[in-house]
């Protein structure tokens, strides 16, 4: 087991549109970790931020979009490549469906993915499981 040196808090946004597609962003090929994998937008909190404030900031930075932040839908954790225990909260969120997204350098692509696409795209297995449950519930699938 990898031992963490300290702990940080992170937040992510599960943004699902009216067509029951989730917004995913792909990590740039020059990313420090998980290059080329798909994820939902978000990141680590600054010390002075609440989770909602931090998520709003991250969505502005990563997507260039303001969001309505909803309820928490998942809590997760992992030990990062730099031995930090990251404890995170995923929130439901909404953005203007007509907003033009402007990705940060952290990401090189975005897509609105269906449940079938989530099952196939390269991403962490824990995120895949989380999104499958979230999208299945949104579409009424078992």
Short mmCIF file of C-alpha atoms in Angstrom, two decimals:
data_model
loop_
_atom_site.label_atom_id
_atom_site.label_comp_id
_atom_site.label_asym_id
_atom_site.label_seq_id
_atom_site.Cartn_x
_atom_site.Cartn_y
_atom_site.Cartn_z
CA UNK A 1 0.00 0.00 0.00
CA UNK A 2 1.30 3.47 -0.93
CA UNK A 3 1.50 5.75 2.06
CA UNK A 4 0.20 9.29 1.61
CA UNK A 5 2.28 12.18 2.89
CA UNK A 6 -0.70 14.52 3.32
CA UNK A 7 -4.33 15.00 2.30
CA UNK A 8 -6.05 17.36 -0.14
CA UNK A 9 -9.69 17.91 -1.02
CA UNK A 10 -10.99 17.82 -4.59
CA UNK A 11 -14.30 18.38 -6.34
CA UNK A 12 -15.71 17.17 -9.65
CA UNK A 13 -18.87 17.97 -11.64
CA UNK A 14 -21.21 15.41 -13.16
CA UNK A 15 -22.82 17.61 -15.81
CA UNK A 16 -25.65 15.77 -17.56
CA UNK A 17 -27.63 17.45 -20.35
CA UNK A 18 -31.29 17.01 -21.34
CA UNK A 19 -30.30 14.17 -23.70
CA UNK A 20 -28.83 12.24 -20.74
CA UNK A 21 -25.25 12.71 -21.91
CA UNK A 22 -22.46 13.53 -19.49
CA UNK A 23 -19.81 16.15 -20.23
CA UNK A 24 -16.34 14.59 -20.36
CA UNK A 25 -12.96 16.23 -20.94
CA UNK A 26 -9.82 14.43 -22.13
CA UNK A 27 -6.53 15.02 -20.32
CA UNK A 28 -3.86 16.51 -22.56
CA UNK A 29 -1.09 14.25 -23.82
CA UNK A 30 1.45 16.27 -21.83
CA UNK A 31 -0.48 15.95 -18.54
CA UNK A 32 1.46 14.88 -15.45
CA UNK A 33 -0.81 11.88 -14.98
CA UNK A 34 -3.57 10.02 -16.81
CA UNK A 35 -2.65 11.60 -20.18
CA UNK A 36 -5.26 10.83 -22.84
CA UNK A 37 -7.87 9.58 -20.39
CA UNK A 38 -11.36 10.99 -20.09
CA UNK A 39 -12.67 12.53 -16.88
CA UNK A 40 -15.30 14.88 -15.57
CA UNK A 41 -14.20 18.46 -14.93
CA UNK A 42 -12.97 19.60 -11.54
CA UNK A 43 -9.87 19.70 -9.41
CA UNK A 44 -8.31 20.31 -6.03
CA UNK A 45 -9.55 22.97 -3.65
CA UNK A 46 -7.53 25.98 -2.56
CA UNK A 47 -7.19 26.24 1.24
CA UNK A 48 -9.69 29.10 1.58
CA UNK A 49 -12.42 27.61 -0.65
CA UNK A 50 -15.59 25.76 0.17
CA UNK A 51 -16.31 22.78 -2.11
CA UNK A 52 -18.92 24.73 -4.12
CA UNK A 53 -16.64 27.77 -4.52
CA UNK A 54 -13.78 25.55 -5.63
CA UNK A 55 -15.91 23.69 -8.14
CA UNK A 56 -17.20 26.95 -9.65
CA UNK A 57 -13.59 28.16 -10.01
CA UNK A 58 -12.45 24.87 -11.55
CA UNK A 59 -15.30 24.88 -14.08
CA UNK A 60 -14.47 28.45 -15.10
CA UNK A 61 -10.79 27.51 -15.47
CA UNK A 62 -11.32 24.21 -17.30
CA UNK A 63 -14.41 24.99 -19.39
CA UNK A 64 -14.74 28.76 -19.43
CA UNK A 65 -18.32 28.27 -18.23
CA UNK A 66 -20.33 29.19 -15.18
CA UNK A 67 -22.36 26.42 -13.58
CA UNK A 68 -25.24 25.83 -11.23
CA UNK A 69 -23.92 23.42 -8.61
CA UNK A 70 -26.40 20.87 -7.29
CA UNK A 71 -26.22 18.18 -4.65
CA UNK A 72 -23.28 15.87 -3.94
CA UNK A 73 -23.66 12.49 -5.67
CA UNK A 74 -20.46 10.65 -4.72
CA UNK A 75 -17.47 10.72 -2.38
CA UNK A 76 -14.20 9.09 -3.49
CA UNK A 77 -10.49 8.96 -2.71
CA UNK A 78 -7.17 7.87 -4.17
CA UNK A 79 -3.46 8.26 -3.52
CA UNK A 80 -1.93 10.41 -6.27
CA UNK A 81 1.36 9.82 -8.09
CA UNK A 82 2.96 12.35 -5.72
CA UNK A 83 1.76 10.44 -2.59
CA UNK A 84 -1.11 12.77 -1.71
CA UNK A 85 -4.34 11.26 -0.39
CA UNK A 86 -6.98 13.05 -2.47
CA UNK A 87 -10.48 12.95 -0.97
CA UNK A 88 -13.12 14.15 -3.40
CA UNK A 89 -16.78 14.98 -3.79
CA UNK A 90 -18.65 14.77 -7.08
CA UNK A 91 -21.57 17.19 -7.42
CA UNK A 92 -24.40 17.33 -9.91
CA UNK A 93 -24.04 20.50 -11.97
CA UNK A 94 -25.66 22.24 -14.91
CA UNK A 95 -24.26 24.62 -17.51
CA UNK A 96 -26.02 26.59 -20.21
CA UNK A 97 -26.60 24.06 -23.01
CA UNK A 98 -25.68 26.76 -25.55
CA UNK A 99 -22.48 27.85 -23.79
CA UNK A 100 -19.36 27.77 -25.93
CA UNK A 101 -16.80 25.81 -23.94
CA UNK A 102 -13.18 26.94 -23.87
CA UNK A 103 -10.88 24.21 -22.58
CA UNK A 104 -7.82 24.93 -20.47
CA UNK A 105 -4.40 23.54 -21.47
CA UNK A 106 -5.07 20.67 -19.06
CA UNK A 107 -7.50 19.16 -21.56
CA UNK A 108 -7.43 18.76 -25.34
CA UNK A 109 -10.98 17.56 -26.13
CA UNK A 110 -14.50 17.49 -24.75
CA UNK A 111 -17.58 15.44 -25.56
CA UNK A 112 -21.11 14.80 -24.39
CA UNK A 113 -20.97 11.03 -23.83
CA UNK A 114 -23.76 8.50 -23.74
CA UNK A 115 -23.84 5.62 -21.27
CA UNK A 116 -22.60 3.30 -24.04
CA UNK A 117 -19.65 5.62 -24.75
CA UNK A 118 -18.77 5.86 -21.05
CA UNK A 119 -18.51 2.06 -21.02
CA UNK A 120 -15.89 2.17 -23.83
CA UNK A 121 -13.77 5.30 -23.33
CA UNK A 122 -10.39 5.20 -21.54
CA UNK A 123 -10.95 6.45 -17.98
CA UNK A 124 -10.40 5.28 -14.43
CA UNK A 125 -12.56 2.30 -13.51
CA UNK A 126 -13.87 4.07 -10.42
CA UNK A 127 -15.07 7.01 -12.53
CA UNK A 128 -16.58 4.66 -15.12
CA UNK A 129 -18.54 2.89 -12.38
CA UNK A 130 -19.69 6.21 -10.88
CA UNK A 131 -20.85 7.55 -14.27
CA UNK A 132 -22.57 4.30 -15.24
CA UNK A 133 -24.62 4.44 -12.05
CA UNK A 134 -25.38 8.15 -12.48
CA UNK A 135 -26.40 7.88 -16.16
CA UNK A 136 -28.36 4.66 -15.66
CA UNK A 137 -30.36 6.33 -12.90
CA UNK A 138 -30.97 9.38 -15.13
CA UNK A 139 -32.23 7.20 -17.98
CA UNK A 140 -34.20 4.72 -15.89
CA UNK A 141 -31.94 1.75 -16.76
CA UNK A 142 -31.32 -0.93 -14.09
#
